[in-house]
Each structure stands twice: as structure tokens, then as C-alpha cells.
PDB file of C-alpha atoms in Angstrom:
ATOM      1  CA  UNK A   1       0.000   0.000   0.000  1.00 64.00           C
ATOM      2  CA  UNK A   2       1.314   3.453  -0.888  1.00 65.00           C
ATOM      3  CA  UNK A   3       1.620   5.610   2.233  1.00 66.00           C
ATOM      4  CA  UNK A   4       1.739   9.313   1.464  1.00 62.00           C
ATOM      5  CA  UNK A   5       1.004  12.730   2.878  1.00 64.00           C
ATOM      6  CA  UNK A   6      -2.383  13.694   1.435  1.00 65.00           C
ATOM      7  CA  UNK A   7      -1.775  17.366   2.236  1.00 67.00           C
ATOM      8  CA  UNK A   8       1.500  17.498   0.293  1.00 68.00           C
ATOM      9  CA  UNK A   9       0.205  17.693  -3.276  1.00 64.00           C
ATOM     10  CA  UNK A  10       3.524  18.287  -4.980  1.00 68.00           C
ATOM     11  CA  UNK A  11       5.267  15.662  -2.872  1.00 65.00           C
ATOM     12  CA  UNK A  12       2.701  13.068  -3.940  1.00 62.00           C
ATOM     13  CA  UNK A  13       2.926  14.102  -7.602  1.00 63.00           C
ATOM     14  CA  UNK A  14       6.696  13.687  -7.573  1.00 62.00           C
ATOM     15  CA  UNK A  15       6.277  10.013  -6.755  1.00 58.00           C
ATOM     16  CA  UNK A  16       3.418   9.104  -9.097  1.00 60.00           C
ATOM     17  CA  UNK A  17       5.694   6.569 -10.812  1.00 58.00           C
ATOM     18  CA  UNK A  18       5.691   4.393  -7.690  1.00 61.00           C
ATOM     19  CA  UNK A  19       2.207   3.223  -8.665  1.00 66.00           C
ATOM     20  CA  UNK A  20       2.173   0.480 -11.276  1.00 72.00           C
ATOM     21  CA  UNK A  21      -1.373   1.504 -12.229  1.00 76.00           C
ATOM     22  CA  UNK A  22      -0.170   5.008 -13.104  1.00 80.00           C
ATOM     23  CA  UNK A  23       2.567   3.584 -15.319  1.00 82.00           C
ATOM     24  CA  UNK A  24       0.090   1.414 -17.229  1.00 86.00           C
ATOM     25  CA  UNK A  25      -2.384   4.296 -17.389  1.00 87.00           C
ATOM     26  CA  UNK A  26       0.175   6.653 -18.921  1.00 88.00           C
ATOM     27  CA  UNK A  27       1.049   4.104 -21.602  1.00 90.00           C
ATOM     28  CA  UNK A  28      -2.612   3.679 -22.508  1.00 92.00           C
ATOM     29  CA  UNK A  29      -3.156   7.435 -22.549  1.00 92.00           C
ATOM     30  CA  UNK A  30      -0.233   7.768 -24.970  1.00 93.00           C
ATOM     31  CA  UNK A  31      -1.926   5.278 -27.285  1.00 93.00           C
ATOM     32  CA  UNK A  32      -5.138   7.308 -27.091  1.00 93.00           C
ATOM     33  CA  UNK A  33      -3.157  10.497 -27.726  1.00 92.00           C
ATOM     34  CA  UNK A  34      -1.477   8.926 -30.756  1.00 93.00           C
ATOM     35  CA  UNK A  35      -4.893   8.015 -32.121  1.00 91.00           C
ATOM     36  CA  UNK A  36      -6.047  11.612 -31.560  1.00 91.00           C
ATOM     37  CA  UNK A  37      -2.968  12.923 -33.409  1.00 92.00           C
ATOM     38  CA  UNK A  38      -3.683  10.581 -36.339  1.00 92.00           C
ATOM     39  CA  UNK A  39      -7.325  11.672 -36.604  1.00 90.00           C
ATOM     40  CA  UNK A  40      -6.369  15.352 -36.359  1.00 90.00           C
ATOM     41  CA  UNK A  41      -3.685  15.145 -39.048  1.00 91.00           C
ATOM     42  CA  UNK A  42      -5.984  13.247 -41.403  1.00 89.00           C
ATOM     43  CA  UNK A  43      -8.741  15.822 -40.858  1.00 84.00           C
ATOM     44  CA  UNK A  44      -6.424  18.813 -41.359  1.00 84.00           C
ATOM     45  CA  UNK A  45      -4.314  17.605 -44.274  1.00 82.00           C
ATOM     46  CA  UNK A  46      -5.948  14.627 -46.002  1.00 80.00           C
ATOM     47  CA  UNK A  47      -9.741  14.484 -45.865  1.00 80.00           C
ATOM     48  CA  UNK A  48     -12.419  16.214 -43.828  1.00 76.00           C
ATOM     49  CA  UNK A  49     -13.652  13.873 -41.098  1.00 72.00           C
ATOM     50  CA  UNK A  50     -17.390  14.271 -40.839  1.00 72.00           C
ATOM     51  CA  UNK A  51     -19.113  12.055 -38.269  1.00 74.00           C
ATOM     52  CA  UNK A  52     -22.917  12.367 -38.169  1.00 77.00           C
ATOM     53  CA  UNK A  53     -23.109  12.445 -34.361  1.00 76.00           C
ATOM     54  CA  UNK A  54     -24.644  15.424 -32.639  1.00 76.00           C
ATOM     55  CA  UNK A  55     -22.336  16.911 -30.003  1.00 76.00           C
ATOM     56  CA  UNK A  56     -25.246  17.262 -27.547  1.00 80.00           C
ATOM     57  CA  UNK A  57     -26.029  13.574 -27.799  1.00 83.00           C
ATOM     58  CA  UNK A  58     -22.350  12.773 -27.362  1.00 82.00           C
ATOM     59  CA  UNK A  59     -22.225  14.945 -24.240  1.00 84.00           C
ATOM     60  CA  UNK A  60     -25.198  13.073 -22.790  1.00 88.00           C
ATOM     61  CA  UNK A  61     -23.370   9.801 -23.419  1.00 89.00           C
ATOM     62  CA  UNK A  62     -20.409  11.254 -21.532  1.00 87.00           C
ATOM     63  CA  UNK A  63     -22.628  12.057 -18.553  1.00 89.00           C
ATOM     64  CA  UNK A  64     -24.057   8.531 -18.602  1.00 89.00           C
ATOM     65  CA  UNK A  65     -20.550   7.083 -18.724  1.00 90.00           C
ATOM     66  CA  UNK A  66     -19.508   9.276 -15.796  1.00 89.00           C
ATOM     67  CA  UNK A  67     -22.416   7.994 -13.700  1.00 89.00           C
ATOM     68  CA  UNK A  68     -21.489   4.404 -14.486  1.00 89.00           C
ATOM     69  CA  UNK A  69     -17.884   5.062 -13.501  1.00 90.00           C
ATOM     70  CA  UNK A  70     -18.972   6.643 -10.209  1.00 89.00           C
ATOM     71  CA  UNK A  71     -21.016   3.567  -9.377  1.00 89.00           C
ATOM     72  CA  UNK A  72     -18.128   1.323 -10.453  1.00 89.00           C
ATOM     73  CA  UNK A  73     -15.630   3.155  -8.267  1.00 90.00           C
ATOM     74  CA  UNK A  74     -17.952   3.238  -5.266  1.00 91.00           C
ATOM     75  CA  UNK A  75     -18.566  -0.515  -5.567  1.00 90.00           C
ATOM     76  CA  UNK A  76     -14.831  -1.198  -5.708  1.00 92.00           C
ATOM     77  CA  UNK A  77     -14.056   1.109  -2.787  1.00 93.00           C
ATOM     78  CA  UNK A  78     -16.804  -0.505  -0.699  1.00 94.00           C
ATOM     79  CA  UNK A  79     -14.968  -3.812  -1.109  1.00 94.00           C
ATOM     80  CA  UNK A  80     -11.642  -2.185  -0.225  1.00 94.00           C
ATOM     81  CA  UNK A  81     -13.052  -0.491   2.876  1.00 95.00           C
ATOM     82  CA  UNK A  82     -14.937  -3.608   3.958  1.00 96.00           C
ATOM     83  CA  UNK A  83     -11.674  -5.555   3.785  1.00 95.00           C
ATOM     84  CA  UNK A  84      -9.933  -2.918   5.899  1.00 95.00           C
ATOM     85  CA  UNK A  85     -12.739  -2.972   8.466  1.00 96.00           C
ATOM     86  CA  UNK A  86     -12.540  -6.739   8.737  1.00 97.00           C
ATOM     87  CA  UNK A  87      -8.814  -6.641   9.394  1.00 96.00           C
ATOM     88  CA  UNK A  88      -9.333  -3.839  11.900  1.00 96.00           C
ATOM     89  CA  UNK A  89     -11.866  -6.060  13.644  1.00 96.00           C
ATOM     90  CA  UNK A  90      -9.348  -8.913  13.623  1.00 97.00           C
ATOM     91  CA  UNK A  91      -6.885  -6.671  15.484  1.00 97.00           C
ATOM     92  CA  UNK A  92      -9.508  -5.823  18.100  1.00 96.00           C
ATOM     93  CA  UNK A  93     -10.785  -9.398  18.540  1.00 96.00           C
ATOM     94  CA  UNK A  94      -7.236 -10.722  18.893  1.00 96.00           C
ATOM     95  CA  UNK A  95      -6.382  -8.113  21.527  1.00 96.00           C
ATOM     96  CA  UNK A  96      -9.557  -8.830  23.492  1.00 96.00           C
ATOM     97  CA  UNK A  97      -8.872 -12.570  23.307  1.00 96.00           C
ATOM     98  CA  UNK A  98      -5.312 -12.047  24.575  1.00 96.00           C
ATOM     99  CA  UNK A  99      -6.400  -9.687  27.381  1.00 96.00           C
ATOM    100  CA  UNK A 100      -8.891 -12.258  28.677  1.00 95.00           C
ATOM    101  CA  UNK A 101      -6.293 -15.035  28.589  1.00 95.00           C
ATOM    102  CA  UNK A 102      -3.780 -12.787  30.346  1.00 94.00           C
ATOM    103  CA  UNK A 103      -6.264 -12.284  33.175  1.00 93.00           C
ATOM    104  CA  UNK A 104      -7.126 -15.987  33.436  1.00 94.00           C
ATOM    105  CA  UNK A 105      -3.745 -17.692  33.137  1.00 94.00           C
ATOM    106  CA  UNK A 106      -1.366 -17.710  36.115  1.00 93.00           C
ATOM    107  CA  UNK A 107       1.649 -15.431  35.743  1.00 91.00           C
ATOM    108  CA  UNK A 108       4.052 -18.356  35.825  1.00 92.00           C
ATOM    109  CA  UNK A 109       2.178 -20.424  33.214  1.00 92.00           C
ATOM    110  CA  UNK A 110       4.568 -19.504  30.403  1.00 92.00           C
ATOM    111  CA  UNK A 111       3.644 -22.552  28.336  1.00 93.00           C
ATOM    112  CA  UNK A 112       0.001 -21.591  27.887  1.00 93.00           C
ATOM    113  CA  UNK A 113       0.745 -17.885  27.626  1.00 94.00           C
ATOM    114  CA  UNK A 114       3.193 -18.526  24.811  1.00 94.00           C
ATOM    115  CA  UNK A 115       0.745 -20.915  23.152  1.00 95.00           C
ATOM    116  CA  UNK A 116      -2.042 -18.325  22.936  1.00 95.00           C
ATOM    117  CA  UNK A 117       0.299 -15.485  21.930  1.00 95.00           C
ATOM    118  CA  UNK A 118       1.798 -17.519  19.086  1.00 94.00           C
ATOM    119  CA  UNK A 119      -1.458 -19.165  18.002  1.00 95.00           C
ATOM    120  CA  UNK A 120      -3.322 -15.856  17.734  1.00 96.00           C
ATOM    121  CA  UNK A 121      -0.348 -14.413  15.830  1.00 95.00           C
ATOM    122  CA  UNK A 122      -0.276 -17.455  13.572  1.00 95.00           C
ATOM    123  CA  UNK A 123      -3.973 -17.055  12.806  1.00 96.00           C
ATOM    124  CA  UNK A 124      -3.434 -13.527  11.425  1.00 96.00           C
ATOM    125  CA  UNK A 125      -0.329 -14.540   9.462  1.00 95.00           C
ATOM    126  CA  UNK A 126      -2.032 -17.635   8.062  1.00 95.00           C
ATOM    127  CA  UNK A 127      -5.111 -15.646   7.063  1.00 96.00           C
ATOM    128  CA  UNK A 128      -2.883 -13.161   5.220  1.00 95.00           C
ATOM    129  CA  UNK A 129      -1.298 -15.990   3.232  1.00 94.00           C
ATOM    130  CA  UNK A 130      -4.651 -17.719   2.713  1.00 95.00           C
ATOM    131  CA  UNK A 131      -6.016 -14.566   1.054  1.00 94.00           C
ATOM    132  CA  UNK A 132      -2.895 -14.238  -1.116  1.00 92.00           C
ATOM    133  CA  UNK A 133      -0.771 -16.836  -2.888  1.00 86.00           C
ATOM    134  CA  UNK A 134      -0.650 -19.268   0.039  1.00 90.00           C
ATOM    135  CA  UNK A 135       0.450 -19.605   3.646  1.00 92.00           C
ATOM    136  CA  UNK A 136       4.167 -19.126   4.254  1.00 90.00           C
ATOM    137  CA  UNK A 137       4.784 -21.635   7.054  1.00 91.00           C
ATOM    138  CA  UNK A 138       8.217 -20.174   7.764  1.00 89.00           C
ATOM    139  CA  UNK A 139       6.376 -17.136   9.193  1.00 90.00           C
ATOM    140  CA  UNK A 140       4.472 -19.216  11.736  1.00 92.00           C
ATOM    141  CA  UNK A 141       5.912 -19.938  15.162  1.00 91.00           C
ATOM    142  CA  UNK A 142       5.575 -23.250  16.953  1.00 91.00           C
ATOM    143  CA  UNK A 143       3.225 -22.624  19.905  1.00 91.00           C
ATOM    144  CA  UNK A 144       4.307 -25.821  21.616  1.00 88.00           C
ATOM    145  CA  UNK A 145       1.416 -27.935  20.345  1.00 85.00           C
ATOM    146  CA  UNK A 146       1.962 -31.436  19.010  1.00 87.00           C
ATOM    147  CA  UNK A 147      -0.436 -30.801  16.128  1.00 89.00           C
ATOM    148  CA  UNK A 148       1.447 -27.753  14.813  1.00 90.00           C
ATOM    149  CA  UNK A 149       3.670 -29.768  12.469  1.00 90.00           C
ATOM    150  CA  UNK A 150       0.606 -31.133  10.650  1.00 91.00           C
ATOM    151  CA  UNK A 151      -0.662 -27.688   9.585  1.00 93.00           C
ATOM    152  CA  UNK A 152       0.729 -27.839   5.991  1.00 92.00           C
ATOM    153  CA  UNK A 153      -1.550 -30.743   5.100  1.00 92.00           C
ATOM    154  CA  UNK A 154      -4.709 -28.705   5.743  1.00 93.00           C
ATOM    155  CA  UNK A 155      -6.387 -26.723   2.982  1.00 92.00           C
ATOM    156  CA  UNK A 156      -7.738 -24.035   5.299  1.00 94.00           C
ATOM    157  CA  UNK A 157      -4.934 -23.326   7.737  1.00 95.00           C
ATOM    158  CA  UNK A 158      -6.660 -20.473   9.661  1.00 96.00           C
ATOM    159  CA  UNK A 159      -9.550 -22.785  10.527  1.00 96.00           C
ATOM    160  CA  UNK A 160      -7.150 -25.443  11.765  1.00 95.00           C
ATOM    161  CA  UNK A 161      -5.339 -22.926  13.965  1.00 95.00           C
ATOM    162  CA  UNK A 162      -8.719 -21.846  15.383  1.00 96.00           C
ATOM    163  CA  UNK A 163      -9.498 -25.513  16.081  1.00 95.00           C
ATOM    164  CA  UNK A 164      -6.217 -25.919  17.975  1.00 95.00           C
ATOM    165  CA  UNK A 165      -7.072 -22.822  20.024  1.00 95.00           C
ATOM    166  CA  UNK A 166     -10.416 -24.344  20.986  1.00 95.00           C
ATOM    167  CA  UNK A 167      -8.780 -27.656  21.865  1.00 94.00           C
ATOM    168  CA  UNK A 168      -6.427 -25.915  24.288  1.00 94.00           C
ATOM    169  CA  UNK A 169      -9.328 -23.974  25.807  1.00 95.00           C
ATOM    170  CA  UNK A 170     -11.185 -27.228  26.431  1.00 95.00           C
ATOM    171  CA  UNK A 171      -8.117 -28.702  28.115  1.00 94.00           C
ATOM    172  CA  UNK A 172      -7.854 -25.644  30.369  1.00 94.00           C
ATOM    173  CA  UNK A 173     -11.553 -25.932  31.113  1.00 93.00           C
ATOM    174  CA  UNK A 174     -11.174 -29.562  32.210  1.00 93.00           C
ATOM    175  CA  UNK A 175      -8.335 -28.518  34.509  1.00 91.00           C
ATOM    176  CA  UNK A 176     -10.560 -25.757  35.983  1.00 92.00           C
ATOM    177  CA  UNK A 177      -8.160 -23.021  34.870  1.00 93.00           C
ATOM    178  CA  UNK A 178     -10.857 -21.632  32.574  1.00 92.00           C
ATOM    179  CA  UNK A 179     -14.334 -21.583  34.117  1.00 92.00           C
ATOM    180  CA  UNK A 180     -17.542 -22.195  32.194  1.00 92.00           C
ATOM    181  CA  UNK A 181     -18.381 -18.469  32.383  1.00 93.00           C
ATOM    182  CA  UNK A 182     -14.927 -17.603  31.018  1.00 92.00           C
ATOM    183  CA  UNK A 183     -15.351 -20.107  28.207  1.00 93.00           C
ATOM    184  CA  UNK A 184     -18.655 -18.564  27.129  1.00 93.00           C
ATOM    185  CA  UNK A 185     -17.004 -15.129  26.867  1.00 93.00           C
ATOM    186  CA  UNK A 186     -13.918 -16.451  25.082  1.00 94.00           C
ATOM    187  CA  UNK A 187     -16.023 -18.321  22.533  1.00 94.00           C
ATOM    188  CA  UNK A 188     -17.471 -15.041  21.296  1.00 95.00           C
ATOM    189  CA  UNK A 189     -14.007 -13.785  20.329  1.00 95.00           C
ATOM    190  CA  UNK A 190     -12.971 -17.184  19.019  1.00 95.00           C
ATOM    191  CA  UNK A 191     -16.008 -17.283  16.749  1.00 96.00           C
ATOM    192  CA  UNK A 192     -15.297 -13.706  15.637  1.00 96.00           C
ATOM    193  CA  UNK A 193     -11.886 -14.775  14.279  1.00 96.00           C
ATOM    194  CA  UNK A 194     -13.506 -17.191  11.840  1.00 96.00           C
ATOM    195  CA  UNK A 195     -16.233 -14.665  11.032  1.00 97.00           C
ATOM    196  CA  UNK A 196     -13.509 -12.259   9.884  1.00 97.00           C
ATOM    197  CA  UNK A 197     -11.893 -14.990   7.792  1.00 96.00           C
ATOM    198  CA  UNK A 198     -15.230 -15.815   6.158  1.00 96.00           C
ATOM    199  CA  UNK A 199     -15.980 -12.166   5.390  1.00 96.00           C
ATOM    200  CA  UNK A 200     -12.568 -11.704   3.747  1.00 96.00           C
ATOM    201  CA  UNK A 201     -13.090 -14.851   1.677  1.00 96.00           C
ATOM    202  CA  UNK A 202     -16.464 -13.514   0.554  1.00 95.00           C
ATOM    203  CA  UNK A 203     -14.804 -10.337  -0.730  1.00 94.00           C
ATOM    204  CA  UNK A 204     -12.004 -12.258  -2.443  1.00 92.00           C
ATOM    205  CA  UNK A 205     -14.227 -14.871  -4.102  1.00 92.00           C
ATOM    206  CA  UNK A 206     -17.046 -12.563  -5.232  1.00 90.00           C
ATOM    207  CA  UNK A 207     -15.628 -10.217  -7.872  1.00 85.00           C
ATOM    208  CA  UNK A 208     -17.561  -7.536  -9.715  1.00 86.00           C
ATOM    209  CA  UNK A 209     -19.727  -9.385 -12.298  1.00 86.00           C
ATOM    210  CA  UNK A 210     -17.879  -9.802 -15.588  1.00 87.00           C
ATOM    211  CA  UNK A 211     -20.734  -8.520 -17.748  1.00 88.00           C
ATOM    212  CA  UNK A 212     -20.848  -5.238 -15.787  1.00 86.00           C
ATOM    213  CA  UNK A 213     -17.091  -4.736 -15.898  1.00 87.00           C
ATOM    214  CA  UNK A 214     -16.905  -5.634 -19.600  1.00 90.00           C
ATOM    215  CA  UNK A 215     -19.764  -3.273 -20.469  1.00 91.00           C
ATOM    216  CA  UNK A 216     -18.010  -0.304 -18.879  1.00 91.00           C
ATOM    217  CA  UNK A 217     -14.697  -1.129 -20.564  1.00 92.00           C
ATOM    218  CA  UNK A 218     -16.414  -1.446 -23.937  1.00 92.00           C
ATOM    219  CA  UNK A 219     -18.333   1.802 -23.379  1.00 93.00           C
ATOM    220  CA  UNK A 220     -15.106   3.663 -22.531  1.00 93.00           C
ATOM    221  CA  UNK A 221     -13.335   2.233 -25.582  1.00 92.00           C
ATOM    222  CA  UNK A 222     -16.099   3.235 -27.990  1.00 92.00           C
ATOM    223  CA  UNK A 223     -16.396   6.675 -26.388  1.00 92.00           C
ATOM    224  CA  UNK A 224     -12.667   7.385 -26.735  1.00 92.00           C
ATOM    225  CA  UNK A 225     -12.655   6.133 -30.323  1.00 91.00           C
ATOM    226  CA  UNK A 226     -15.481   8.481 -31.287  1.00 89.00           C
ATOM    227  CA  UNK A 227     -14.316  11.445 -29.207  1.00 89.00           C
ATOM    228  CA  UNK A 228     -11.650  12.867 -31.590  1.00 89.00           C
ATOM    229  CA  UNK A 229     -13.910  12.236 -34.572  1.00 87.00           C
ATOM    230  CA  UNK A 230     -16.642  14.373 -33.015  1.00 87.00           C
ATOM    231  CA  UNK A 231     -14.354  17.155 -31.736  1.00 84.00           C
ATOM    232  CA  UNK A 232     -11.884  17.556 -34.586  1.00 86.00           C
ATOM    233  CA  UNK A 233     -14.030  19.871 -36.743  1.00 83.00           C
ATOM    234  CA  UNK A 234     -14.512  22.274 -33.825  1.00 81.00           C
ATOM    235  CA  UNK A 235     -11.259  22.073 -31.867  1.00 82.00           C
ATOM    236  CA  UNK A 236      -8.787  21.176 -34.636  1.00 85.00           C
ATOM    237  CA  UNK A 237      -5.354  20.539 -33.053  1.00 88.00           C
ATOM    238  CA  UNK A 238      -6.738  21.083 -29.544  1.00 91.00           C
ATOM    239  CA  UNK A 239      -8.572  17.801 -30.143  1.00 89.00           C
ATOM    240  CA  UNK A 240      -5.321  16.051 -29.211  1.00 92.00           C
ATOM    241  CA  UNK A 241      -5.254  17.707 -25.794  1.00 92.00           C
ATOM    242  CA  UNK A 242      -8.950  17.008 -25.196  1.00 91.00           C
ATOM    243  CA  UNK A 243      -8.480  13.348 -26.121  1.00 92.00           C
ATOM    244  CA  UNK A 244      -5.525  12.982 -23.775  1.00 93.00           C
ATOM    245  CA  UNK A 245      -7.391  14.532 -20.849  1.00 93.00           C
ATOM    246  CA  UNK A 246     -10.539  12.479 -21.460  1.00 92.00           C
ATOM    247  CA  UNK A 247      -8.525   9.282 -21.807  1.00 92.00           C
ATOM    248  CA  UNK A 248      -6.587   9.984 -18.607  1.00 91.00           C
ATOM    249  CA  UNK A 249      -9.757  10.648 -16.615  1.00 91.00           C
ATOM    250  CA  UNK A 250     -11.906   7.781 -17.918  1.00 91.00           C
ATOM    251  CA  UNK A 251      -9.223   5.110 -18.059  1.00 91.00           C
ATOM    252  CA  UNK A 252      -7.784   6.213 -14.717  1.00 89.00           C
ATOM    253  CA  UNK A 253     -11.041   5.880 -12.821  1.00 90.00           C
ATOM    254  CA  UNK A 254     -11.745   2.471 -14.346  1.00 91.00           C
ATOM    255  CA  UNK A 255      -8.243   1.156 -13.619  1.00 89.00           C
ATOM    256  CA  UNK A 256      -8.369   2.368 -10.023  1.00 87.00           C
ATOM    257  CA  UNK A 257     -11.611   0.429  -9.584  1.00 88.00           C
ATOM    258  CA  UNK A 258      -9.992  -2.693 -11.053  1.00 87.00           C
ATOM    259  CA  UNK A 259      -7.094  -2.442  -8.607  1.00 86.00           C
ATOM    260  CA  UNK A 260      -8.906  -1.814  -5.334  1.00 88.00           C
ATOM    261  CA  UNK A 261     -11.840  -4.187  -5.857  1.00 90.00           C
ATOM    262  CA  UNK A 262      -9.569  -7.061  -4.700  1.00 90.00           C
ATOM    263  CA  UNK A 263      -7.817  -5.487  -1.686  1.00 92.00           C
ATOM    264  CA  UNK A 264      -5.861  -8.482  -0.387  1.00 93.00           C
ATOM    265  CA  UNK A 265      -3.212  -8.785  -3.105  1.00 88.00           C
ATOM    266  CA  UNK A 266       0.238  -7.297  -3.476  1.00 83.00           C
ATOM    267  CA  UNK A 267      -0.551  -4.365  -5.757  1.00 80.00           C
ATOM    268  CA  UNK A 268       0.855  -1.074  -4.551  1.00 78.00           C
ATOM    269  CA  UNK A 269      -2.571   0.158  -3.404  1.00 81.00           C
ATOM    270  CA  UNK A 270      -3.756  -3.046  -1.744  1.00 87.00           C
ATOM    271  CA  UNK A 271      -4.115  -3.399   2.009  1.00 90.00           C
ATOM    272  CA  UNK A 272      -0.884  -3.788   4.055  1.00 91.00           C
ATOM    273  CA  UNK A 273      -1.868  -7.171   5.463  1.00 93.00           C
ATOM    274  CA  UNK A 274       1.651  -8.086   6.509  1.00 92.00           C
ATOM    275  CA  UNK A 275       1.975  -4.902   8.530  1.00 92.00           C
ATOM    276  CA  UNK A 276      -1.368  -5.532  10.247  1.00 94.00           C
ATOM    277  CA  UNK A 277      -0.516  -9.179  10.954  1.00 94.00           C
ATOM    278  CA  UNK A 278       2.847  -8.167  12.447  1.00 93.00           C
ATOM    279  CA  UNK A 279       1.080  -5.595  14.606  1.00 93.00           C
ATOM    280  CA  UNK A 280      -1.191  -8.342  15.929  1.00 95.00           C
ATOM    281  CA  UNK A 281       1.865 -10.517  16.587  1.00 94.00           C
ATOM    282  CA  UNK A 282       3.612  -7.826  18.611  1.00 93.00           C
ATOM    283  CA  UNK A 283       0.432  -6.992  20.530  1.00 94.00           C
ATOM    284  CA  UNK A 284      -0.274 -10.621  21.446  1.00 95.00           C
ATOM    285  CA  UNK A 285       3.159 -11.105  22.983  1.00 94.00           C
ATOM    286  CA  UNK A 286       3.083  -7.773  24.796  1.00 94.00           C
ATOM    287  CA  UNK A 287      -0.346  -8.449  26.317  1.00 95.00           C
ATOM    288  CA  UNK A 288       0.483 -11.892  27.701  1.00 93.00           C
ATOM    289  CA  UNK A 289       3.972 -10.822  28.727  1.00 91.00           C
ATOM    290  CA  UNK A 290       6.008 -13.106  26.471  1.00 86.00           C
ATOM    291  CA  UNK A 291       8.877 -11.951  24.263  1.00 86.00           C
ATOM    292  CA  UNK A 292       8.932 -12.375  20.502  1.00 84.00           C
ATOM    293  CA  UNK A 293      11.328 -14.976  19.171  1.00 80.00           C
ATOM    294  CA  UNK A 294      14.404 -13.936  17.206  1.00 73.00           C
ATOM    295  CA  UNK A 295      12.852 -15.514  14.096  1.00 68.00           C
ATOM    296  CA  UNK A 296       9.759 -13.315  14.372  1.00 70.00           C
ATOM    297  CA  UNK A 297      11.829 -10.200  14.979  1.00 71.00           C
ATOM    298  CA  UNK A 298      13.871 -10.902  11.834  1.00 66.00           C
ATOM    299  CA  UNK A 299      10.814 -11.001   9.565  1.00 71.00           C
ATOM    300  CA  UNK A 300       9.942  -7.833   7.578  1.00 68.00           C
ATOM    301  CA  UNK A 301       6.967  -5.941   8.964  1.00 66.00           C
ATOM    302  CA  UNK A 302       5.859  -4.030   5.887  1.00 64.00           C
ATOM    303  CA  UNK A 303       4.775  -4.961   2.390  1.00 67.00           C
ATOM    304  CA  UNK A 304       3.873  -1.512   1.089  1.00 52.00           C
ATOM    305  CA  UNK A 305       5.577   1.327  -0.759  1.00 51.00           C
ATOM    306  CA  UNK A 306       6.126   4.419   1.347  1.00 46.00           C
ATOM    307  CA  UNK A 307       6.048   7.761  -0.425  1.00 45.00           C
ATOM    308  CA  UNK A 308       7.861  10.513   1.501  1.00 41.00           C
TER     309      UNK A 308
END
């Protein structure tokens, strides 16, 4: 995710090349500009380009296209923001879970304290990988459970980690360390972890319908093809500038929607899941009073591009 100072306009503009979307957008705008140059030169020096399309009608089509793009962008941003809210909830649920366990477990019970700190951390790290290319098991720490080594054989690792958490809670309940009242409270936060995972999977596996996305892309393409043909008789060489500006605006909005509608990837404007997961990891160990391992400390905490 690109981190920038929204108030520093010129500072942000200096680093526009850090966004891969901007690079692709500029290339496409150059193609559109080249097409506008070709139409203008043909109209001025070869043959008069006369397209029987009323400019008023064409303007109305532009307004319709703008409304469609607004809806498209809002739909994509809703998915992006919903993903961020879910991961924010995961931070809160994990902290609440850890605070409760810190109050229940004896101060000298380092085994169970370390188990819950590492298991809750592993859940966030596994969910990050599950939503991306796959779980990186080198990121996970052994919580001291005999079933930890079998995690790679499971298709849904976050669910398995949640199951191991519940198993340990049941053991503590049988030993009267966790009371029935405590278990009822803890189950709410335990269930919330899987609710977050399910909500993120819903976002990832339910893309914007293809027919809707294709229709907008086709509409933009046809509009930009006709634009210089309609304007050239009136604006002459300024048609090139108008085509470039229209192409930048229309293509830019559509490409931004394409990028943020799936917020869990590794594009430069996707959510910083690794940073959030590492925050959860640090918080879990701090709350229960156990130190992070040297392996965890050596792992990178960010997966975003920072713009100064």
C-alpha cells in the first residue's frame, strides 16, 4: 500500500511513478493520444472527417458514462473499505482474546501464555497468506502444540489454527483453569476470528460481475474512439489535448476500480496485510507478557511502498 502525505500535493505528484497503475495508465493514454494525433492530421491535411453524431447527444453519453464510472468506483471502494474494516476487527478481537487469557492464566504459566500469543499471531499470518498466494509456514511460530507440524496438510490453515485454540481452551476448562463463564465469553471472540476470515473470503471470491465490468470497458473504448472524430471539426489541433485529458480521466477511474476491488493482493494500493498481521503478533506477545522470538523479529513488517 502506498503511504503518502495527502496534504503534500507536490510531494505526492513527484512520486506518481511508484504506482504500477499510473505507469500502465500513462502508456494507454499515450496510445489514445497517438490516435487523436492521427485523426487530427488526417482531418487537417488529407480528408475532412465528418461524423454524423450530434455533439449534444455525445455529451449526454459522456454524462451517462460518468455515472457508471462513479457507481463502479464506489462498488470497488466498498470492497476495499470492507476488507480494511474486517482486518481492523481482527486486530480488536485478537487483543480482546489475549487480554482475557492474560487475566485468566497464572503469571508463571509460560507454556500456555506462549501458546495463545503464538497461536493468535499465527492465525493472522495464516489468514494473510490464505487470502494471497498461500500460507508461508516459515512465518508461523511453533506454539508448543503437538499438532502444529501437521498444519501444511490442511487446505484451510486459519480454521485449523482456530481448532487448535479451541482444543487448548477445552483442556484448560477440564483442569478448571478456565471456568464455564470464562469459556462462554472467550467463545465469542474465538467465533469472531472465523467470522472475519469468512468475510474476507467472501470479498475475495465474489468479484464484480464480468458482464458489468466488460460493459463499462467497452463503453469507454467506444467513447474514446469516437471522441476525436466528433471534436476535430470544432477544436482542430486542440482535439489532441482534449483526447488525452478524457482518456486519462476515464481510463484512470476504471483502472483504479480494477485495482482496489480485490484489496488483499500485493498491488501497490492493496491493504498492508503483513503490517497488520505483524502488529497483531507484537500486541499478542506484549499483552500476555512473552517476548517475541528472534525468528519473528527478523521477519519484515511491511509490504507496502512508502512515499515521503
